[in-house]
mmCIF file of C-alpha atoms in Angstrom:
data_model
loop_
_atom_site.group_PDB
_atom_site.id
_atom_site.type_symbol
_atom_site.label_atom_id
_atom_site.label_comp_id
_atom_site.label_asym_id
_atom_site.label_seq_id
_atom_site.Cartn_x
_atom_site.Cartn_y
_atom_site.Cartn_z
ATOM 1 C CA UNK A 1 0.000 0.000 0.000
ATOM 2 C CA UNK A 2 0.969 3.439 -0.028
ATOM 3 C CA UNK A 3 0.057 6.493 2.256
ATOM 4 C CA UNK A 4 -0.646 9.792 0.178
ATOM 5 C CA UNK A 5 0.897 13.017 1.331
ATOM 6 C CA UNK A 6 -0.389 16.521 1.180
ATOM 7 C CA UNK A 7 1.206 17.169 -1.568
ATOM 8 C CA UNK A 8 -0.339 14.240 -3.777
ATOM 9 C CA UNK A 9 2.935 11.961 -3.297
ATOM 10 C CA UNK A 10 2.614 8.659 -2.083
ATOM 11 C CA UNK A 11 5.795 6.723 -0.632
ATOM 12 C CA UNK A 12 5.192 2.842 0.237
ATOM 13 C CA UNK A 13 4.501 1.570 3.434
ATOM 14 C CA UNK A 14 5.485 -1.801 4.949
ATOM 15 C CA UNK A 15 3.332 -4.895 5.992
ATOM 16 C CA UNK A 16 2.640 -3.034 8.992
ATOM 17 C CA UNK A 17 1.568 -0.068 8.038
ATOM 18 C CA UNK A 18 4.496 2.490 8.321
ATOM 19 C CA UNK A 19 6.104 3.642 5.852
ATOM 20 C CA UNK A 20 9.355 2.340 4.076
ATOM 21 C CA UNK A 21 12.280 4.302 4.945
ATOM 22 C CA UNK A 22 15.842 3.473 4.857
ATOM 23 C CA UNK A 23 18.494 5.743 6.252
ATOM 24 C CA UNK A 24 21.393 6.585 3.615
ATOM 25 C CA UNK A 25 23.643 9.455 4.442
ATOM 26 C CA UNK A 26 21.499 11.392 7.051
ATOM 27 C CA UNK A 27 18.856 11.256 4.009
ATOM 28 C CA UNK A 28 15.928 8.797 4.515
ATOM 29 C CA UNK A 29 14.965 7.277 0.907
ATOM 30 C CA UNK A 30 11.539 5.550 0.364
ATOM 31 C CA UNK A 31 12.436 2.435 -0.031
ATOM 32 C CA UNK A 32 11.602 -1.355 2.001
ATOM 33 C CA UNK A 33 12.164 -0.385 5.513
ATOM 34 C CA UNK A 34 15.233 -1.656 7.124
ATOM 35 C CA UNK A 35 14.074 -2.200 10.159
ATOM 36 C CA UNK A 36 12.690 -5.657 9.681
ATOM 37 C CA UNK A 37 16.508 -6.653 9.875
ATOM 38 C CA UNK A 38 16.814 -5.852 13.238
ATOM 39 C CA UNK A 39 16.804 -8.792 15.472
ATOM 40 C CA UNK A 40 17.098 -8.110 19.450
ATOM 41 C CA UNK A 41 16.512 -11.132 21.658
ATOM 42 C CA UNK A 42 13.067 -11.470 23.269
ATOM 43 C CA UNK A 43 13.486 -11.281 26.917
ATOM 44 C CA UNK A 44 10.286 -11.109 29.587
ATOM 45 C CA UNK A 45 10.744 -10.174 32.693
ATOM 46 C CA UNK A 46 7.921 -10.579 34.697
ATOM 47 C CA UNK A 47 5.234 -7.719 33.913
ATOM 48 C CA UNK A 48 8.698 -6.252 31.688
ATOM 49 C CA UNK A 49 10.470 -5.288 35.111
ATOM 50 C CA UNK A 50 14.229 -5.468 34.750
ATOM 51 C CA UNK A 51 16.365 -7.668 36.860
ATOM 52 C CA UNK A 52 17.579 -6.064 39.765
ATOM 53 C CA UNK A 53 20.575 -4.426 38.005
ATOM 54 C CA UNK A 54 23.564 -6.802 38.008
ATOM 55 C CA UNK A 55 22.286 -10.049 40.438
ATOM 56 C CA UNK A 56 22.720 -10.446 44.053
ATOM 57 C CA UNK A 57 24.895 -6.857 44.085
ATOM 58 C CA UNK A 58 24.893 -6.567 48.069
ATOM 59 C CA UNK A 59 26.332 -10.058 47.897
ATOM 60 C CA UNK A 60 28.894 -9.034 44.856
ATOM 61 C CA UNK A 61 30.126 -6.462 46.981
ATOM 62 C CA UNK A 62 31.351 -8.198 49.721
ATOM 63 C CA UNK A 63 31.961 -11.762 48.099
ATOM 64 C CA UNK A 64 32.810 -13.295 44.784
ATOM 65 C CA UNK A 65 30.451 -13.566 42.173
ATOM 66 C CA UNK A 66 28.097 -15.901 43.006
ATOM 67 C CA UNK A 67 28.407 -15.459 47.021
ATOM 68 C CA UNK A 68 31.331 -17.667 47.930
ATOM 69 C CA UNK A 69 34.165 -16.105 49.905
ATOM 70 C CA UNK A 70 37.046 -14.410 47.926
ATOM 71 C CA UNK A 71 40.288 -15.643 47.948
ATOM 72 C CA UNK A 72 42.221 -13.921 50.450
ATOM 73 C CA UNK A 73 44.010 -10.692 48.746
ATOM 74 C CA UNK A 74 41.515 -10.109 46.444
ATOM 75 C CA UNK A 75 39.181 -7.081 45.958
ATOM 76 C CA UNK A 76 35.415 -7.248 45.697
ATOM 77 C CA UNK A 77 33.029 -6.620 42.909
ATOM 78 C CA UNK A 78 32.579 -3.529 43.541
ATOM 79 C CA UNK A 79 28.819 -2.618 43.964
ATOM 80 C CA UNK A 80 28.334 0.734 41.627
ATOM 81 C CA UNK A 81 30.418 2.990 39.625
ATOM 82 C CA UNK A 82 30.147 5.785 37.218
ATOM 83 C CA UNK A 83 29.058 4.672 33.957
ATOM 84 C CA UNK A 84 30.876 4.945 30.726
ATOM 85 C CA UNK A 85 30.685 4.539 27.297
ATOM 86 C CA UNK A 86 31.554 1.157 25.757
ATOM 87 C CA UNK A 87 30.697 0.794 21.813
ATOM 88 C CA UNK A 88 33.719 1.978 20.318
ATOM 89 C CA UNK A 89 33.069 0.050 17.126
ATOM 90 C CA UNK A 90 30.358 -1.531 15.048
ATOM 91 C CA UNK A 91 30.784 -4.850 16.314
ATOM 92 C CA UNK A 92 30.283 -4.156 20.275
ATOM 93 C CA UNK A 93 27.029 -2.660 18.690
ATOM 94 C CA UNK A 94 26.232 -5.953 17.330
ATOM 95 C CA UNK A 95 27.139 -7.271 20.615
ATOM 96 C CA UNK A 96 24.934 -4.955 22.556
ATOM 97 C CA UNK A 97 21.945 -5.758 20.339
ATOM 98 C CA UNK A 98 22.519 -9.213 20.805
ATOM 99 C CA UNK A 99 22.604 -8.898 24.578
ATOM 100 C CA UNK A 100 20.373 -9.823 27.491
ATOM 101 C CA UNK A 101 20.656 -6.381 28.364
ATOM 102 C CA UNK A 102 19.734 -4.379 25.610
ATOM 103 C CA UNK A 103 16.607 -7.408 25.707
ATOM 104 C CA UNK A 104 15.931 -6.173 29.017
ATOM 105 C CA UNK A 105 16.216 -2.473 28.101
ATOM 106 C CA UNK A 106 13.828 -2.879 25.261
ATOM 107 C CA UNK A 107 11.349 -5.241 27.599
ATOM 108 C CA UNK A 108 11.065 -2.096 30.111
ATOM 109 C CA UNK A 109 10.363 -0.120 27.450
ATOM 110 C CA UNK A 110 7.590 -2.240 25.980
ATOM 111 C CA UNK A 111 6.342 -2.945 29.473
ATOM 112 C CA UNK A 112 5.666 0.829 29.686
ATOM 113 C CA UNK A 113 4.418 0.796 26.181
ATOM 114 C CA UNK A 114 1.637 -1.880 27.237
ATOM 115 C CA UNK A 115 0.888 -0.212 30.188
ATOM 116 C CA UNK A 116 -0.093 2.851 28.463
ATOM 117 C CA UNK A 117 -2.366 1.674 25.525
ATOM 118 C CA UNK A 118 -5.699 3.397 26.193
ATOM 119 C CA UNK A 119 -4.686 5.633 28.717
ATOM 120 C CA UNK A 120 -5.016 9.430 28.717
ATOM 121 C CA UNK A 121 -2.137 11.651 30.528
ATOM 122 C CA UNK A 122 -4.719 12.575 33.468
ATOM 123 C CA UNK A 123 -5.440 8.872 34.090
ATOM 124 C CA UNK A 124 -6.461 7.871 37.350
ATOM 125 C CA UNK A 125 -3.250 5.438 38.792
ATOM 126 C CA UNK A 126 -1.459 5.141 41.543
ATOM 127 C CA UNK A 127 0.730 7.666 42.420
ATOM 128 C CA UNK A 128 3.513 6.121 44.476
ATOM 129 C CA UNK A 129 5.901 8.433 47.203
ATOM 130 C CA UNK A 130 8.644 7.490 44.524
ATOM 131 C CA UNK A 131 6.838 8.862 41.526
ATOM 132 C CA UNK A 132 6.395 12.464 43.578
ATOM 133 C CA UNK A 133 9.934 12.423 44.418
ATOM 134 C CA UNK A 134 11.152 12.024 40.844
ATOM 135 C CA UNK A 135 8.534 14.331 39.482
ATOM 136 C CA UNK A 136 9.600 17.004 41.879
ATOM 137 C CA UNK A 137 12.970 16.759 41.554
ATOM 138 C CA UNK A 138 12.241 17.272 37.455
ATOM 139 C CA UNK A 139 10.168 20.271 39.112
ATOM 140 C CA UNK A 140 13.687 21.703 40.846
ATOM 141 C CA UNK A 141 15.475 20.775 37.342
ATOM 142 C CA UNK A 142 12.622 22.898 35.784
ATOM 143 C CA UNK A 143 12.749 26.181 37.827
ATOM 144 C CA UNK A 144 16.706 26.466 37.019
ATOM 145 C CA UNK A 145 15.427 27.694 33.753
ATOM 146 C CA UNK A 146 14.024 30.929 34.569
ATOM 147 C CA UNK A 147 17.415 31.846 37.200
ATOM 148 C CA UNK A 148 19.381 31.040 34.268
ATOM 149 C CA UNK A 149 18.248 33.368 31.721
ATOM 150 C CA UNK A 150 19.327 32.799 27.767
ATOM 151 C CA UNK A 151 22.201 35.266 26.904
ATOM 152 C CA UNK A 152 21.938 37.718 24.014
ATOM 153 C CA UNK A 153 23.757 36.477 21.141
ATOM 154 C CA UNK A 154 23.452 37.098 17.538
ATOM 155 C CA UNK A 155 22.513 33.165 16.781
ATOM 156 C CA UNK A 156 19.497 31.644 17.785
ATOM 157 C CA UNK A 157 20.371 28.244 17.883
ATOM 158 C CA UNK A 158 22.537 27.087 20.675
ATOM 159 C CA UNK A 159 22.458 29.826 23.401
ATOM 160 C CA UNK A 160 25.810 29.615 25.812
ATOM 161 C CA UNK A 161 23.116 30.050 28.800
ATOM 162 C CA UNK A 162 22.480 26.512 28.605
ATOM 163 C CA UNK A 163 26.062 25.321 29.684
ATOM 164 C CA UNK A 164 25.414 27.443 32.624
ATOM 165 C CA UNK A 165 22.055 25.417 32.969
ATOM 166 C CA UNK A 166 24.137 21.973 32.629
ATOM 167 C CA UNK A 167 27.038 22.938 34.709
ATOM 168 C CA UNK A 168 24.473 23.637 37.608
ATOM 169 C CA UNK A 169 22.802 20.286 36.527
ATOM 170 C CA UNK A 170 26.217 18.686 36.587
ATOM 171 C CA UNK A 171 27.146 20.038 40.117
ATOM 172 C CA UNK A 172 23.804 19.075 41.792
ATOM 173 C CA UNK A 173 23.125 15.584 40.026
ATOM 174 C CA UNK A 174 24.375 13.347 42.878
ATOM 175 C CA UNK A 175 22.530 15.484 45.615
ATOM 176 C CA UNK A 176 19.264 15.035 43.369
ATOM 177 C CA UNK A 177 19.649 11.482 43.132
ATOM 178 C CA UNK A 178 20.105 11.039 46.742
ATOM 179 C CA UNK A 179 16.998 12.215 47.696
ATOM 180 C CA UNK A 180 15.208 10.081 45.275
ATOM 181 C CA UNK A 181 17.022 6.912 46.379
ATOM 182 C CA UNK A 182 16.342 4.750 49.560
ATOM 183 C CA UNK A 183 19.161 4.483 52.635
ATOM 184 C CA UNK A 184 20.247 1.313 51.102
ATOM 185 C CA UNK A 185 20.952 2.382 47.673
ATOM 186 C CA UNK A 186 22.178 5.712 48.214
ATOM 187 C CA UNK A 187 25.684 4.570 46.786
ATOM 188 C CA UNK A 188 23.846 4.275 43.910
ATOM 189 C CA UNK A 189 23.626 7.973 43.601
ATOM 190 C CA UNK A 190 27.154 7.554 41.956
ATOM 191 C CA UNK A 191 26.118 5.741 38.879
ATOM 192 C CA UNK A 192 22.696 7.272 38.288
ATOM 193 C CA UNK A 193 23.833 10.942 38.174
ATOM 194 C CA UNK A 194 25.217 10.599 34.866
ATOM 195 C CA UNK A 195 22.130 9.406 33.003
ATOM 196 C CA UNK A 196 20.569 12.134 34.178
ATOM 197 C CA UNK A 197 23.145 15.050 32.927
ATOM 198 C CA UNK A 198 22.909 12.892 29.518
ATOM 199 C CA UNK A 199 19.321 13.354 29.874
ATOM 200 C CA UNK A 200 19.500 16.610 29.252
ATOM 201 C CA UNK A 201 21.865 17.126 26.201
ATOM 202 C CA UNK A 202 25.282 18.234 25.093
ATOM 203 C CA UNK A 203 27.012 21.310 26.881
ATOM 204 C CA UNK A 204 29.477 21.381 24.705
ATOM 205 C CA UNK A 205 27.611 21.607 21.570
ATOM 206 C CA UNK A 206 24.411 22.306 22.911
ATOM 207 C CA UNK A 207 22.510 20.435 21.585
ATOM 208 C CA UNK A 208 19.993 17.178 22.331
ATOM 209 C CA UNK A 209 18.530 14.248 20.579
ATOM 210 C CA UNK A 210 16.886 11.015 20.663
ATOM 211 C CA UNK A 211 20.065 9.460 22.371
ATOM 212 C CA UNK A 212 19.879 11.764 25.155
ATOM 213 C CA UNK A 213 16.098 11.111 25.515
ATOM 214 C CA UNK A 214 17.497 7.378 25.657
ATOM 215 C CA UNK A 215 19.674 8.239 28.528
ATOM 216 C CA UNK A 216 16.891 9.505 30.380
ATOM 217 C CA UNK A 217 14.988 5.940 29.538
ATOM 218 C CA UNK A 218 18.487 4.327 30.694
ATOM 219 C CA UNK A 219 18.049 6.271 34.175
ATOM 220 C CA UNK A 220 14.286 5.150 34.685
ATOM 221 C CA UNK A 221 15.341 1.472 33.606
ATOM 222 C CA UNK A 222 18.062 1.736 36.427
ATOM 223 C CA UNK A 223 15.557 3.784 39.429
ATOM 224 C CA UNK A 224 13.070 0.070 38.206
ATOM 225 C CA UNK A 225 16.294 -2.056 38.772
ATOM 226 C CA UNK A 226 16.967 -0.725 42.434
ATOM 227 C CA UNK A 227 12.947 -0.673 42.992
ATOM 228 C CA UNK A 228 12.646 2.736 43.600
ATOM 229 C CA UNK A 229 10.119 2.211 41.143
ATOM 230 C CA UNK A 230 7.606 -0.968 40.398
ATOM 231 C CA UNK A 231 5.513 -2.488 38.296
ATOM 232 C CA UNK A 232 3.020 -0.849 39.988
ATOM 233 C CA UNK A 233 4.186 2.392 38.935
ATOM 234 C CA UNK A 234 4.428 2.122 34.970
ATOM 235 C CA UNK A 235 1.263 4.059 33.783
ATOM 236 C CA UNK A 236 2.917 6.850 36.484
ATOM 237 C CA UNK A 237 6.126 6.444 35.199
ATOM 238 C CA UNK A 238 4.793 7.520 31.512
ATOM 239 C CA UNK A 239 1.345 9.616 32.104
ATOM 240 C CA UNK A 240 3.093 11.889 35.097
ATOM 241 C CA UNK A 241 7.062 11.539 34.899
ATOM 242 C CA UNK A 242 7.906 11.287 31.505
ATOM 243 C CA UNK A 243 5.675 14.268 30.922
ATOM 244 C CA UNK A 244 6.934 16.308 32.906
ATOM 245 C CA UNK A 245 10.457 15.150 31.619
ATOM 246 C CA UNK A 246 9.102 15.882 28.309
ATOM 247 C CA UNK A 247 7.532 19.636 29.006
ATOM 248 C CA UNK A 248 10.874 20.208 30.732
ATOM 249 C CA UNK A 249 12.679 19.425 27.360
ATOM 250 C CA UNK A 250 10.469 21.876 25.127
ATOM 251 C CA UNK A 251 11.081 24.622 27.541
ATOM 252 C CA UNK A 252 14.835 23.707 27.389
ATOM 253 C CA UNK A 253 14.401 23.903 23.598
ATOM 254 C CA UNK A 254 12.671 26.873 23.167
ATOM 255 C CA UNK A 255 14.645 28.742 25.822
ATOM 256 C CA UNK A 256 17.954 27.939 24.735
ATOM 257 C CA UNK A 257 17.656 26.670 21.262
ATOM 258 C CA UNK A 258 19.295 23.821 21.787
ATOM 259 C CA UNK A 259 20.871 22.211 18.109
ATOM 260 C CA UNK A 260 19.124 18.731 17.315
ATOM 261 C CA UNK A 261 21.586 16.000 17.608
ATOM 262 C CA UNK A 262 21.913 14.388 14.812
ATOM 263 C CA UNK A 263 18.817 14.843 13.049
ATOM 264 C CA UNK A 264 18.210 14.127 9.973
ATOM 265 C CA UNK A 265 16.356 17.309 9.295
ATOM 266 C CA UNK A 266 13.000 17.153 7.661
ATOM 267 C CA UNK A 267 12.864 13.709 6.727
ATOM 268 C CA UNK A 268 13.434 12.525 10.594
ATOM 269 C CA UNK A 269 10.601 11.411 12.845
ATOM 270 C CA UNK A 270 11.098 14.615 15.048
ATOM 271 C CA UNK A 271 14.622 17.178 15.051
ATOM 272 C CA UNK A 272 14.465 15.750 19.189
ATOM 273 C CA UNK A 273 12.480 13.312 20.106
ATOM 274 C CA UNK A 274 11.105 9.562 19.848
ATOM 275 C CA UNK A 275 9.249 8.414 22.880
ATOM 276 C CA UNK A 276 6.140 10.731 23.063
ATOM 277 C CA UNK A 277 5.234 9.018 19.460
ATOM 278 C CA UNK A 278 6.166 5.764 20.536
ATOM 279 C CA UNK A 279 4.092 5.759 23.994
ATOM 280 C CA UNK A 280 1.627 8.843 22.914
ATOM 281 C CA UNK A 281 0.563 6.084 19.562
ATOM 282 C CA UNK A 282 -0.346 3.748 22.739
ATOM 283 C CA UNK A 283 -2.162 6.033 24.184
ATOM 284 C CA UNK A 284 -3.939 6.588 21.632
ATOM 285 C CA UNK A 285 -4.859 3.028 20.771
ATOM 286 C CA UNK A 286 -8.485 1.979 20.850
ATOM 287 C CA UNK A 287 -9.714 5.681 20.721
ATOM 288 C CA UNK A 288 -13.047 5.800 19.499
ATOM 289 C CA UNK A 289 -12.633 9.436 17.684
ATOM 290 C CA UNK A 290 -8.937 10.199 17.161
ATOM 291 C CA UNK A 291 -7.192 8.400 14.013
ATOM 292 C CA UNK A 292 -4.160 9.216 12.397
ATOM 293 C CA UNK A 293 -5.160 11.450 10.262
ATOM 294 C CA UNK A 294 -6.598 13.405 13.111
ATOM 295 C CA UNK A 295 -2.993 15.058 13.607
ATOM 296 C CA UNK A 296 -4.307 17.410 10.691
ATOM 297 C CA UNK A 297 -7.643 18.597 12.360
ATOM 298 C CA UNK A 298 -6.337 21.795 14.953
ATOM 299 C CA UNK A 299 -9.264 21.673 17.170
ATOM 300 C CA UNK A 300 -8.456 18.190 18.109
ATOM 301 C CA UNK A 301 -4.619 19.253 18.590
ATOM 302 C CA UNK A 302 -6.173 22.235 21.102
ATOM 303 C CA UNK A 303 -8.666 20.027 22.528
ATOM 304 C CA UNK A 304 -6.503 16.623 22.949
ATOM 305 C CA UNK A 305 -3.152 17.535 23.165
ATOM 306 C CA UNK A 306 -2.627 18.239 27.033
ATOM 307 C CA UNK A 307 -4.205 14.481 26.871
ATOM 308 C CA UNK A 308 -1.843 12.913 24.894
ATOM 309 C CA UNK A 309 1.613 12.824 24.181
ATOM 310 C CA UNK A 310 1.762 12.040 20.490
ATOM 311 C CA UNK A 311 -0.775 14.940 20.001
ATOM 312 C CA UNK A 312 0.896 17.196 22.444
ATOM 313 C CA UNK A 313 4.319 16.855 20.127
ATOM 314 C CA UNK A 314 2.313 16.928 16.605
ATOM 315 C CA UNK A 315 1.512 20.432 18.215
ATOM 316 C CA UNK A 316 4.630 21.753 19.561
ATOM 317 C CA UNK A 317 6.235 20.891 15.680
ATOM 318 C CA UNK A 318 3.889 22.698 14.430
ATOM 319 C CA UNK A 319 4.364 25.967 16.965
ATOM 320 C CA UNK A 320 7.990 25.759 16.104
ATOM 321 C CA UNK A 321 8.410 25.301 12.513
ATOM 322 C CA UNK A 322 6.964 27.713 9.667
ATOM 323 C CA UNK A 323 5.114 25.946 6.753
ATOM 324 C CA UNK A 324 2.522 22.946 6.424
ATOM 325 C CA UNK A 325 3.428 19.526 8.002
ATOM 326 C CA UNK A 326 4.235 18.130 5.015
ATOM 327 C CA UNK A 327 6.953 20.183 4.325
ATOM 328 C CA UNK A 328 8.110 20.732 7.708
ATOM 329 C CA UNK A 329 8.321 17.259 9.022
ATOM 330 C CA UNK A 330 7.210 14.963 5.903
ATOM 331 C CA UNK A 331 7.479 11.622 8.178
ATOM 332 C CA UNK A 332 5.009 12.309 10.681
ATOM 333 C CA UNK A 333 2.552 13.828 7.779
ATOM 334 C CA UNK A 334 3.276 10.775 5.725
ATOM 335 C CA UNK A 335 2.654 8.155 9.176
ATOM 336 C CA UNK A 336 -1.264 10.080 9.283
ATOM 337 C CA UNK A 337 -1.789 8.144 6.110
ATOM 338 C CA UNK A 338 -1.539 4.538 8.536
ATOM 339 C CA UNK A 339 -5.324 3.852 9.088
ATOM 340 C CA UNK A 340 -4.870 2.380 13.184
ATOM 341 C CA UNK A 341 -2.590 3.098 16.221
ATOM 342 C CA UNK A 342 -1.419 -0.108 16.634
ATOM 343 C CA UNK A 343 0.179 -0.166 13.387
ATOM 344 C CA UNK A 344 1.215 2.925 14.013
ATOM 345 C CA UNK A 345 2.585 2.163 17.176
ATOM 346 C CA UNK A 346 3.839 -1.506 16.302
ATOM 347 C CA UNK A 347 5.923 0.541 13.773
ATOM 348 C CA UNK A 348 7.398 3.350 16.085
ATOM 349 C CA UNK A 349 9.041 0.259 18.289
ATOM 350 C CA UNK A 350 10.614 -1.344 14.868
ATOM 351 C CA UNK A 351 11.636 2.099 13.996
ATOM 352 C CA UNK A 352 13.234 2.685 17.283
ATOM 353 C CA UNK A 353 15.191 -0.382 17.314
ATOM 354 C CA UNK A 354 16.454 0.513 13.943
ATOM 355 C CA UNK A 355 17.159 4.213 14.143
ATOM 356 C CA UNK A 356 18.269 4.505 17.495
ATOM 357 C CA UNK A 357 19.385 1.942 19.186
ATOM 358 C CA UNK A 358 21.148 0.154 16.083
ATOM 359 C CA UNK A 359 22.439 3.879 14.870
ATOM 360 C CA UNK A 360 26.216 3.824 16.099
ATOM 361 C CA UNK A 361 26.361 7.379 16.096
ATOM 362 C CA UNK A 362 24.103 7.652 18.649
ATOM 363 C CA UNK A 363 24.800 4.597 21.055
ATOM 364 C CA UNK A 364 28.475 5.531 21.001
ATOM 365 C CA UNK A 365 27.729 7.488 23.451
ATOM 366 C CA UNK A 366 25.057 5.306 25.894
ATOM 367 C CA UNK A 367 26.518 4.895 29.408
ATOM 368 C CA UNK A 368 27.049 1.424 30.604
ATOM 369 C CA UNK A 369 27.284 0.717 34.461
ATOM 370 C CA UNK A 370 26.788 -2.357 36.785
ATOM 371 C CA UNK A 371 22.791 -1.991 36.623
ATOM 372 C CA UNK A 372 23.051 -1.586 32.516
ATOM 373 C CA UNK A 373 26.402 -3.937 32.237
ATOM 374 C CA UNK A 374 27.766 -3.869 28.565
ATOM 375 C CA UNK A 375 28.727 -7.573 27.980
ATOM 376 C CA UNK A 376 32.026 -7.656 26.380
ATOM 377 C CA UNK A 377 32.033 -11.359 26.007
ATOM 378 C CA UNK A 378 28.289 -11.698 24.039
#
């Protein structure tokens, strides 16, 4: 089939209703989709929450691997550390797709993704203490914004204000994760700081992308690992955190201008973002009155799209970029063509798993600790 653009175009769509892209030099062609070649291993945790970060680590710290005593002379595993990079090269990328823990990464993220479908933003749910904590700490993040006014400058992309905004962020990230974390994990603090400053983009080129939003994803999987937060929590952890992680982002980007990372300019999903279409199309599942196309109708934008994620984005593209959708962001006119969510939505997690996490550019920089352990010997 093919889904017909504003402009009268068509472009082909795969067996599940997206449509066939294939990325070739930063420029996405219209061609059979190349994300049906990506193969990550299955992996389901119980209701998709991760193992508790590398196993038995209390133990690990004060014993050999699997409990027994250490020989005498010999140090510990130790119990956290800062994360760092560790796909220098195409093949650990191949290794990290084939591992249990990028299965585990993308199981948490489809456990969230289920736990969504249907669901509005203002959805009833349990609110845990956690939840508050992490929301308000986003809230602190938030109000930096306003102390740390954007500097005049003659560009308007990239204002220098913002590595003022990330040095702060940088300074204060182990004394925000310490409040968040319980007395027995506060070591933890150490390793989850990070993923939070990569949350929030580059200072030195100011800029952010889908691989930062990753991080951010990377630092919720790790909070689920340490049980800070449950299964319990995961319509929370979308309808109330990530939106507020996500409003925090658009002020960042409007306020500072921040450069998209990477993007591959009009014919990209979104110049910033990937997870408010992936979890905002499950939302959206089921819905009686929305479809697809609906992303074209402005009172349903204004009515729905404090209600909605994918909605709620659809919008702010259209508040920051002069000219008709399909000019302006091609993709996510061309995706309105798809006549259901779920294909829709089935599509955004193929397309994720091919354009992010299988894009070396962008995973050369995701952060590996003991609760997301890169395994060199896949």
């Amino acid at each position: 089939g093919t889904a017909d653009t504003m402009e009268g175009k068509s472009r082909p769509l795969t067996a599940d209703g997206m449509v066939a892209y294939e990325v070739t030099d930063g420029i996405v062609e219209n061609v059979v989709a190349s994300s049906k070649d990506v193969t990550i291993p299955q992996k389901r945790e119980e209701e998709g929450v991760p193992p508790r970060g590398a196993p038995n680590k209390v133990a690990r710290s004060e014993a050999g691997p699997g409990g027994e005593s250490l020989p005498e002379g010999e140090t510990p595993v130790e119990k956290y550390r800062r994360p760092t990079p560790a796909i220098k090269s195409s093949l650990d990328l191949s290794r990290f797709l084939k591992s249990d823990t990028c299965a585990s990464f993308v199981a948490f993220i489809d456990s969230l993704n289920a736990a969504v479908k249907g669901q509005p933003l203002d959805v009833d749910c349990k609110i845990s203490d956690s939840v508050k904590a992490i929301v308000s700490l986003l809230n602190r993040i938030s109000k930096w914004v306003a102390e740390i006014p954007p500097v005049p400058q003659s560009m308007r992309y990239g204002n220098t204000a913002f590595r003022t905004f990330h040095d702060r962020l940088s300074e204060q990230a182990e004394e925000l994760m310490e409040a968040i974390l319980p007395n027995a994990e506060k070591e933890a603090a150490v390793e989850l700081a990070p993923y939070l400053v990569e949350s929030f983009g580059n200072k030195v080129r100011i800029d952010y992308g889908t691989g930062h939003e990753t991080a951010f994803v990377a630092w919720l999987y790790c909070l689920c690992c340490l049980g800070v937060i449950g299964k319990e929590d995961r319509v929370a952890v979308v309808t109330r955190v990530f939106k507020e992680y996500l409003s925090l982002m658009q002020k960042l980007q409007t306020t500072y201008w921040l450069e998209p990372a990477g993007s591959h300019g009009v014919w990209g999903l979104d110049d910033y973002q990937f997870m408010p279409f992936l979890w905002g199309s499950a939302q959206l599942c089921g819905h009686k009155e929305i479809r697809p196309k609906s992303i074209h109708n402005e009172g349903v934008l204004e009515h729905f799209s404090t209600q909605y994620l994918y909605l709620g984005c659809v919008q702010f593209v259209k508040r920051v970029k002069k000219g008709a959708l399909a000019e302006t962001s091609p993709m996510l006119n061309d995706i309105s063509g798809v006549t259901a969510w779920e294909k829709v939505n089935s599509g955004m997690m193929k397309m994720y798993k091919a354009e992010v996490l299988s894009k070396f550019p962008i995973m050369q920089h995701f952060l590996f600790g003991t609760l997301l352990p890169f395994e060199s010997t896949y």
